[in-house]
């Protein structure tokens, strides 16, 4: 089992993120979006993504999670992806005896995919540029937005048919608006 503790600012200070964006493994999935400061659990079972996971764990531990636009069988080549993707850092990895992996990614940045690179690997590689977060207008605006977001999230949790206690627990654990 692998666990990482480097923070987002540590990634930026060390240049790891910037270097990785020049040659970043991409994991396209339908209906999946990875945002900064969020966590994404993954179960990796396809051979090409097992290889990607192995390579990522031996490298900088960063993966671009791209929103896949359509099913693979609908296209002659690789399916298109959204031009904006999330970069996730593997913060937890469990290699299973049969070669599959359980991963947890932590969103570290939003990126714009500049181009897909030719690759000798079975998985796709991209070149991307980081999209910086917009700074908040003022602390008052930020606190107002956080209060609104928390109220909307509680309303959503209350509307869930099976109760939203887990959503409320996640919300309560958040210490920053991000």
JSON list of C-alpha atoms in Angstrom, two decimals:
[
{"chain": "A", "resi": 1, "resn": "UNK", "atom": "CA", "xyz": [0.00, 0.00, 0.00]},
{"chain": "A", "resi": 2, "resn": "UNK", "atom": "CA", "xyz": [1.28, 3.43, -1.00]},
{"chain": "A", "resi": 3, "resn": "UNK", "atom": "CA", "xyz": [0.24, 6.75, 0.53]},
{"chain": "A", "resi": 4, "resn": "UNK", "atom": "CA", "xyz": [1.45, 10.24, -0.39]},
{"chain": "A", "resi": 5, "resn": "UNK", "atom": "CA", "xyz": [1.39, 13.41, 1.66]},
{"chain": "A", "resi": 6, "resn": "UNK", "atom": "CA", "xyz": [2.89, 16.08, -0.64]},
{"chain": "A", "resi": 7, "resn": "UNK", "atom": "CA", "xyz": [0.54, 19.08, -0.81]},
{"chain": "A", "resi": 8, "resn": "UNK", "atom": "CA", "xyz": [-0.60, 20.93, -3.92]},
{"chain": "A", "resi": 9, "resn": "UNK", "atom": "CA", "xyz": [1.67, 23.86, -3.12]},
{"chain": "A", "resi": 10, "resn": "UNK", "atom": "CA", "xyz": [4.56, 21.42, -2.60]},
{"chain": "A", "resi": 11, "resn": "UNK", "atom": "CA", "xyz": [3.90, 20.02, -6.09]},
{"chain": "A", "resi": 12, "resn": "UNK", "atom": "CA", "xyz": [4.02, 23.51, -7.55]},
{"chain": "A", "resi": 13, "resn": "UNK", "atom": "CA", "xyz": [7.12, 24.58, -5.59]},
{"chain": "A", "resi": 14, "resn": "UNK", "atom": "CA", "xyz": [9.04, 21.48, -6.58]},
{"chain": "A", "resi": 15, "resn": "UNK", "atom": "CA", "xyz": [8.09, 21.92, -10.24]},
{"chain": "A", "resi": 16, "resn": "UNK", "atom": "CA", "xyz": [6.68, 18.39, -10.33]},
{"chain": "A", "resi": 17, "resn": "UNK", "atom": "CA", "xyz": [3.32, 19.49, -11.70]},
{"chain": "A", "resi": 18, "resn": "UNK", "atom": "CA", "xyz": [4.84, 21.77, -14.34]},
{"chain": "A", "resi": 19, "resn": "UNK", "atom": "CA", "xyz": [7.23, 19.04, -15.53]},
{"chain": "A", "resi": 20, "resn": "UNK", "atom": "CA", "xyz": [4.45, 16.44, -15.58]},
{"chain": "A", "resi": 21, "resn": "UNK", "atom": "CA", "xyz": [2.21, 18.60, -17.78]},
{"chain": "A", "resi": 22, "resn": "UNK", "atom": "CA", "xyz": [4.66, 18.17, -20.69]},
{"chain": "A", "resi": 23, "resn": "UNK", "atom": "CA", "xyz": [4.04, 14.40, -20.81]},
{"chain": "A", "resi": 24, "resn": "UNK", "atom": "CA", "xyz": [1.03, 13.38, -18.70]},
{"chain": "A", "resi": 25, "resn": "UNK", "atom": "CA", "xyz": [-0.76, 10.01, -18.74]},
{"chain": "A", "resi": 26, "resn": "UNK", "atom": "CA", "xyz": [-4.46, 10.46, -19.46]},
{"chain": "A", "resi": 27, "resn": "UNK", "atom": "CA", "xyz": [-7.24, 8.28, -18.08]},
{"chain": "A", "resi": 28, "resn": "UNK", "atom": "CA", "xyz": [-10.44, 9.10, -20.00]},
{"chain": "A", "resi": 29, "resn": "UNK", "atom": "CA", "xyz": [-13.69, 7.99, -18.39]},
{"chain": "A", "resi": 30, "resn": "UNK", "atom": "CA", "xyz": [-17.31, 8.78, -19.20]},
{"chain": "A", "resi": 31, "resn": "UNK", "atom": "CA", "xyz": [-19.23, 10.61, -16.49]},
{"chain": "A", "resi": 32, "resn": "UNK", "atom": "CA", "xyz": [-16.15, 11.36, -14.37]},
{"chain": "A", "resi": 33, "resn": "UNK", "atom": "CA", "xyz": [-14.81, 14.81, -13.53]},
{"chain": "A", "resi": 34, "resn": "UNK", "atom": "CA", "xyz": [-11.96, 15.43, -11.10]},
{"chain": "A", "resi": 35, "resn": "UNK", "atom": "CA", "xyz": [-11.87, 18.88, -9.51]},
{"chain": "A", "resi": 36, "resn": "UNK", "atom": "CA", "xyz": [-9.07, 20.39, -7.43]},
{"chain": "A", "resi": 37, "resn": "UNK", "atom": "CA", "xyz": [-9.18, 19.42, -3.74]},
{"chain": "A", "resi": 38, "resn": "UNK", "atom": "CA", "xyz": [-11.59, 16.53, -4.31]},
{"chain": "A", "resi": 39, "resn": "UNK", "atom": "CA", "xyz": [-10.92, 12.82, -3.98]},
{"chain": "A", "resi": 40, "resn": "UNK", "atom": "CA", "xyz": [-11.71, 10.15, -6.57]},
{"chain": "A", "resi": 41, "resn": "UNK", "atom": "CA", "xyz": [-11.60, 6.43, -5.78]},
{"chain": "A", "resi": 42, "resn": "UNK", "atom": "CA", "xyz": [-10.80, 4.22, -8.77]},
{"chain": "A", "resi": 43, "resn": "UNK", "atom": "CA", "xyz": [-10.70, 0.50, -9.38]},
{"chain": "A", "resi": 44, "resn": "UNK", "atom": "CA", "xyz": [-8.23, -0.12, -12.21]},
{"chain": "A", "resi": 45, "resn": "UNK", "atom": "CA", "xyz": [-8.78, -3.38, -14.07]},
{"chain": "A", "resi": 46, "resn": "UNK", "atom": "CA", "xyz": [-8.12, -2.87, -17.80]},
{"chain": "A", "resi": 47, "resn": "UNK", "atom": "CA", "xyz": [-4.62, -4.02, -18.82]},
{"chain": "A", "resi": 48, "resn": "UNK", "atom": "CA", "xyz": [-3.68, -0.67, -20.42]},
{"chain": "A", "resi": 49, "resn": "UNK", "atom": "CA", "xyz": [-4.62, 1.24, -17.27]},
{"chain": "A", "resi": 50, "resn": "UNK", "atom": "CA", "xyz": [-2.88, -1.32, -15.05]},
{"chain": "A", "resi": 51, "resn": "UNK", "atom": "CA", "xyz": [0.28, -0.50, -17.01]},
{"chain": "A", "resi": 52, "resn": "UNK", "atom": "CA", "xyz": [-0.44, 3.23, -16.69]},
{"chain": "A", "resi": 53, "resn": "UNK", "atom": "CA", "xyz": [-0.90, 2.86, -12.92]},
{"chain": "A", "resi": 54, "resn": "UNK", "atom": "CA", "xyz": [2.37, 0.96, -12.60]},
{"chain": "A", "resi": 55, "resn": "UNK", "atom": "CA", "xyz": [4.19, 3.65, -14.61]},
{"chain": "A", "resi": 56, "resn": "UNK", "atom": "CA", "xyz": [2.55, 6.49, -12.66]},
{"chain": "A", "resi": 57, "resn": "UNK", "atom": "CA", "xyz": [3.45, 4.92, -9.30]},
{"chain": "A", "resi": 58, "resn": "UNK", "atom": "CA", "xyz": [7.06, 4.60, -10.45]},
{"chain": "A", "resi": 59, "resn": "UNK", "atom": "CA", "xyz": [7.03, 8.25, -11.58]},
{"chain": "A", "resi": 60, "resn": "UNK", "atom": "CA", "xyz": [5.50, 11.47, -10.31]},
{"chain": "A", "resi": 61, "resn": "UNK", "atom": "CA", "xyz": [2.14, 9.91, -9.34]},
{"chain": "A", "resi": 62, "resn": "UNK", "atom": "CA", "xyz": [0.09, 12.33, -11.48]},
{"chain": "A", "resi": 63, "resn": "UNK", "atom": "CA", "xyz": [-2.71, 11.38, -13.89]},
{"chain": "A", "resi": 64, "resn": "UNK", "atom": "CA", "xyz": [-4.97, 13.52, -16.08]},
{"chain": "A", "resi": 65, "resn": "UNK", "atom": "CA", "xyz": [-8.59, 12.48, -15.58]},
{"chain": "A", "resi": 66, "resn": "UNK", "atom": "CA", "xyz": [-10.42, 13.44, -18.77]},
{"chain": "A", "resi": 67, "resn": "UNK", "atom": "CA", "xyz": [-14.16, 13.46, -19.35]},
{"chain": "A", "resi": 68, "resn": "UNK", "atom": "CA", "xyz": [-14.71, 11.06, -22.26]},
{"chain": "A", "resi": 69, "resn": "UNK", "atom": "CA", "xyz": [-17.22, 12.29, -24.82]},
{"chain": "A", "resi": 70, "resn": "UNK", "atom": "CA", "xyz": [-19.01, 9.12, -25.92]},
{"chain": "A", "resi": 71, "resn": "UNK", "atom": "CA", "xyz": [-18.40, 5.39, -25.73]},
{"chain": "A", "resi": 72, "resn": "UNK", "atom": "CA", "xyz": [-15.25, 3.81, -27.16]},
{"chain": "A", "resi": 73, "resn": "UNK", "atom": "CA", "xyz": [-17.22, 1.57, -29.52]},
{"chain": "A", "resi": 74, "resn": "UNK", "atom": "CA", "xyz": [-18.75, 4.67, -31.20]},
{"chain": "A", "resi": 75, "resn": "UNK", "atom": "CA", "xyz": [-15.41, 5.77, -32.71]},
{"chain": "A", "resi": 76, "resn": "UNK", "atom": "CA", "xyz": [-12.84, 4.32, -35.08]},
{"chain": "A", "resi": 77, "resn": "UNK", "atom": "CA", "xyz": [-9.99, 5.65, -32.97]},
{"chain": "A", "resi": 78, "resn": "UNK", "atom": "CA", "xyz": [-9.71, 6.86, -29.40]},
{"chain": "A", "resi": 79, "resn": "UNK", "atom": "CA", "xyz": [-12.87, 8.62, -28.24]},
{"chain": "A", "resi": 80, "resn": "UNK", "atom": "CA", "xyz": [-12.67, 12.39, -27.91]},
{"chain": "A", "resi": 81, "resn": "UNK", "atom": "CA", "xyz": [-12.35, 13.99, -24.50]},
{"chain": "A", "resi": 82, "resn": "UNK", "atom": "CA", "xyz": [-13.25, 17.37, -23.05]},
{"chain": "A", "resi": 83, "resn": "UNK", "atom": "CA", "xyz": [-10.47, 19.92, -23.62]},
{"chain": "A", "resi": 84, "resn": "UNK", "atom": "CA", "xyz": [-10.41, 20.66, -19.87]},
{"chain": "A", "resi": 85, "resn": "UNK", "atom": "CA", "xyz": [-9.28, 17.90, -17.50]},
{"chain": "A", "resi": 86, "resn": "UNK", "atom": "CA", "xyz": [-8.37, 17.44, -13.87]},
{"chain": "A", "resi": 87, "resn": "UNK", "atom": "CA", "xyz": [-4.94, 16.36, -12.71]},
{"chain": "A", "resi": 88, "resn": "UNK", "atom": "CA", "xyz": [-5.01, 13.89, -9.86]},
{"chain": "A", "resi": 89, "resn": "UNK", "atom": "CA", "xyz": [-2.21, 12.81, -7.60]},
{"chain": "A", "resi": 90, "resn": "UNK", "atom": "CA", "xyz": [-2.28, 9.21, -6.44]},
{"chain": "A", "resi": 91, "resn": "UNK", "atom": "CA", "xyz": [-2.50, 9.55, -2.66]},
{"chain": "A", "resi": 92, "resn": "UNK", "atom": "CA", "xyz": [-3.40, 5.93, -1.97]},
{"chain": "A", "resi": 93, "resn": "UNK", "atom": "CA", "xyz": [-2.63, 2.85, -4.05]},
{"chain": "A", "resi": 94, "resn": "UNK", "atom": "CA", "xyz": [-3.36, -0.77, -3.32]},
{"chain": "A", "resi": 95, "resn": "UNK", "atom": "CA", "xyz": [-1.95, -3.34, -5.73]},
{"chain": "A", "resi": 96, "resn": "UNK", "atom": "CA", "xyz": [-4.14, -6.44, -5.81]},
{"chain": "A", "resi": 97, "resn": "UNK", "atom": "CA", "xyz": [-2.71, -9.96, -6.29]},
{"chain": "A", "resi": 98, "resn": "UNK", "atom": "CA", "xyz": [-4.19, -10.32, -9.79]},
{"chain": "A", "resi": 99, "resn": "UNK", "atom": "CA", "xyz": [-2.64, -7.06, -11.09]},
{"chain": "A", "resi": 100, "resn": "UNK", "atom": "CA", "xyz": [-5.62, -4.77, -10.55]},
{"chain": "A", "resi": 101, "resn": "UNK", "atom": "CA", "xyz": [-5.31, -1.64, -8.42]},
{"chain": "A", "resi": 102, "resn": "UNK", "atom": "CA", "xyz": [-7.46, 0.34, -6.04]},
{"chain": "A", "resi": 103, "resn": "UNK", "atom": "CA", "xyz": [-6.48, 4.00, -6.14]},
{"chain": "A", "resi": 104, "resn": "UNK", "atom": "CA", "xyz": [-7.51, 7.24, -4.56]},
{"chain": "A", "resi": 105, "resn": "UNK", "atom": "CA", "xyz": [-6.66, 10.39, -6.49]},
{"chain": "A", "resi": 106, "resn": "UNK", "atom": "CA", "xyz": [-6.65, 13.86, -5.03]},
{"chain": "A", "resi": 107, "resn": "UNK", "atom": "CA", "xyz": [-7.44, 16.62, -7.48]},
{"chain": "A", "resi": 108, "resn": "UNK", "atom": "CA", "xyz": [-4.47, 18.96, -7.75]},
{"chain": "A", "resi": 109, "resn": "UNK", "atom": "CA", "xyz": [-5.20, 21.19, -10.75]},
{"chain": "A", "resi": 110, "resn": "UNK", "atom": "CA", "xyz": [-7.39, 21.94, -13.72]},
{"chain": "A", "resi": 111, "resn": "UNK", "atom": "CA", "xyz": [-5.63, 21.78, -17.06]},
{"chain": "A", "resi": 112, "resn": "UNK", "atom": "CA", "xyz": [-6.28, 22.56, -20.70]},
{"chain": "A", "resi": 113, "resn": "UNK", "atom": "CA", "xyz": [-5.27, 19.72, -22.99]},
{"chain": "A", "resi": 114, "resn": "UNK", "atom": "CA", "xyz": [-3.02, 21.27, -25.63]},
{"chain": "A", "resi": 115, "resn": "UNK", "atom": "CA", "xyz": [-2.45, 18.12, -27.64]},
{"chain": "A", "resi": 116, "resn": "UNK", "atom": "CA", "xyz": [-2.28, 14.38, -27.47]},
{"chain": "A", "resi": 117, "resn": "UNK", "atom": "CA", "xyz": [1.23, 13.05, -27.88]},
{"chain": "A", "resi": 118, "resn": "UNK", "atom": "CA", "xyz": [2.30, 10.01, -29.86]},
{"chain": "A", "resi": 119, "resn": "UNK", "atom": "CA", "xyz": [2.86, 7.18, -27.42]},
{"chain": "A", "resi": 120, "resn": "UNK", "atom": "CA", "xyz": [4.46, 3.76, -27.39]},
{"chain": "A", "resi": 121, "resn": "UNK", "atom": "CA", "xyz": [2.40, 2.97, -24.29]},
{"chain": "A", "resi": 122, "resn": "UNK", "atom": "CA", "xyz": [-1.03, 1.30, -24.44]},
{"chain": "A", "resi": 123, "resn": "UNK", "atom": "CA", "xyz": [-2.56, 4.38, -22.77]},
{"chain": "A", "resi": 124, "resn": "UNK", "atom": "CA", "xyz": [-2.89, 7.95, -23.97]},
{"chain": "A", "resi": 125, "resn": "UNK", "atom": "CA", "xyz": [-0.42, 10.74, -23.17]},
{"chain": "A", "resi": 126, "resn": "UNK", "atom": "CA", "xyz": [-1.18, 14.46, -23.32]},
{"chain": "A", "resi": 127, "resn": "UNK", "atom": "CA", "xyz": [0.57, 17.79, -23.09]},
{"chain": "A", "resi": 128, "resn": "UNK", "atom": "CA", "xyz": [-1.38, 20.32, -21.02]},
{"chain": "A", "resi": 129, "resn": "UNK", "atom": "CA", "xyz": [-1.22, 23.73, -19.39]},
{"chain": "A", "resi": 130, "resn": "UNK", "atom": "CA", "xyz": [-2.49, 24.52, -15.93]},
{"chain": "A", "resi": 131, "resn": "UNK", "atom": "CA", "xyz": [-5.57, 26.69, -15.57]},
{"chain": "A", "resi": 132, "resn": "UNK", "atom": "CA", "xyz": [-5.04, 28.83, -12.47]},
{"chain": "A", "resi": 133, "resn": "UNK", "atom": "CA", "xyz": [-7.85, 29.31, -10.00]},
{"chain": "A", "resi": 134, "resn": "UNK", "atom": "CA", "xyz": [-9.50, 32.72, -10.03]},
{"chain": "A", "resi": 135, "resn": "UNK", "atom": "CA", "xyz": [-8.73, 34.57, -6.80]},
{"chain": "A", "resi": 136, "resn": "UNK", "atom": "CA", "xyz": [-11.78, 35.43, -4.71]},
{"chain": "A", "resi": 137, "resn": "UNK", "atom": "CA", "xyz": [-13.02, 39.01, -5.08]},
{"chain": "A", "resi": 138, "resn": "UNK", "atom": "CA", "xyz": [-12.98, 39.63, -1.35]},
{"chain": "A", "resi": 139, "resn": "UNK", "atom": "CA", "xyz": [-13.09, 37.66, 1.87]},
{"chain": "A", "resi": 140, "resn": "UNK", "atom": "CA", "xyz": [-16.71, 38.71, 2.41]},
{"chain": "A", "resi": 141, "resn": "UNK", "atom": "CA", "xyz": [-17.69, 37.38, -1.04]},
{"chain": "A", "resi": 142, "resn": "UNK", "atom": "CA", "xyz": [-15.82, 34.15, -0.36]},
{"chain": "A", "resi": 143, "resn": "UNK", "atom": "CA", "xyz": [-17.52, 33.63, 3.01]},
{"chain": "A", "resi": 144, "resn": "UNK", "atom": "CA", "xyz": [-20.95, 34.43, 1.50]},
{"chain": "A", "resi": 145, "resn": "UNK", "atom": "CA", "xyz": [-20.34, 31.94, -1.31]},
{"chain": "A", "resi": 146, "resn": "UNK", "atom": "CA", "xyz": [-19.18, 29.29, 1.18]},
{"chain": "A", "resi": 147, "resn": "UNK", "atom": "CA", "xyz": [-22.28, 29.80, 3.32]},
{"chain": "A", "resi": 148, "resn": "UNK", "atom": "CA", "xyz": [-24.53, 29.50, 0.26]},
{"chain": "A", "resi": 149, "resn": "UNK", "atom": "CA", "xyz": [-22.72, 26.41, -0.95]},
{"chain": "A", "resi": 150, "resn": "UNK", "atom": "CA", "xyz": [-23.00, 24.72, 2.44]},
{"chain": "A", "resi": 151, "resn": "UNK", "atom": "CA", "xyz": [-26.74, 25.53, 2.62]},
{"chain": "A", "resi": 152, "resn": "UNK", "atom": "CA", "xyz": [-27.33, 24.18, -0.89]},
{"chain": "A", "resi": 153, "resn": "UNK", "atom": "CA", "xyz": [-25.38, 21.02, -0.08]},
{"chain": "A", "resi": 154, "resn": "UNK", "atom": "CA", "xyz": [-27.44, 20.41, 3.08]},
{"chain": "A", "resi": 155, "resn": "UNK", "atom": "CA", "xyz": [-30.60, 20.94, 1.01]},
{"chain": "A", "resi": 156, "resn": "UNK", "atom": "CA", "xyz": [-29.36, 18.40, -1.52]},
{"chain": "A", "resi": 157, "resn": "UNK", "atom": "CA", "xyz": [-28.48, 15.92, 1.23]},
{"chain": "A", "resi": 158, "resn": "UNK", "atom": "CA", "xyz": [-31.96, 16.33, 2.75]},
{"chain": "A", "resi": 159, "resn": "UNK", "atom": "CA", "xyz": [-33.55, 15.64, -0.67]},
{"chain": "A", "resi": 160, "resn": "UNK", "atom": "CA", "xyz": [-31.69, 12.37, -1.25]},
{"chain": "A", "resi": 161, "resn": "UNK", "atom": "CA", "xyz": [-34.10, 9.42, -1.04]},
{"chain": "A", "resi": 162, "resn": "UNK", "atom": "CA", "xyz": [-31.81, 7.40, 1.22]},
{"chain": "A", "resi": 163, "resn": "UNK", "atom": "CA", "xyz": [-30.83, 10.35, 3.35]},
{"chain": "A", "resi": 164, "resn": "UNK", "atom": "CA", "xyz": [-27.71, 12.34, 2.85]},
{"chain": "A", "resi": 165, "resn": "UNK", "atom": "CA", "xyz": [-25.90, 11.68, 6.10]},
{"chain": "A", "resi": 166, "resn": "UNK", "atom": "CA", "xyz": [-22.68, 10.76, 4.31]},
{"chain": "A", "resi": 167, "resn": "UNK", "atom": "CA", "xyz": [-22.89, 13.99, 2.26]},
{"chain": "A", "resi": 168, "resn": "UNK", "atom": "CA", "xyz": [-23.41, 15.97, 5.47]},
{"chain": "A", "resi": 169, "resn": "UNK", "atom": "CA", "xyz": [-20.43, 14.21, 7.08]},
{"chain": "A", "resi": 170, "resn": "UNK", "atom": "CA", "xyz": [-18.19, 15.06, 4.14]},
{"chain": "A", "resi": 171, "resn": "UNK", "atom": "CA", "xyz": [-19.41, 18.66, 4.24]},
{"chain": "A", "resi": 172, "resn": "UNK", "atom": "CA", "xyz": [-18.78, 18.93, 7.99]},
{"chain": "A", "resi": 173, "resn": "UNK", "atom": "CA", "xyz": [-15.20, 17.68, 7.48]},
{"chain": "A", "resi": 174, "resn": "UNK", "atom": "CA", "xyz": [-14.35, 20.47, 5.02]},
{"chain": "A", "resi": 175, "resn": "UNK", "atom": "CA", "xyz": [-12.21, 23.18, 6.54]},
{"chain": "A", "resi": 176, "resn": "UNK", "atom": "CA", "xyz": [-11.79, 25.42, 3.49]},
{"chain": "A", "resi": 177, "resn": "UNK", "atom": "CA", "xyz": [-14.18, 26.72, 0.84]},
{"chain": "A", "resi": 178, "resn": "UNK", "atom": "CA", "xyz": [-12.14, 24.92, -1.83]}
]
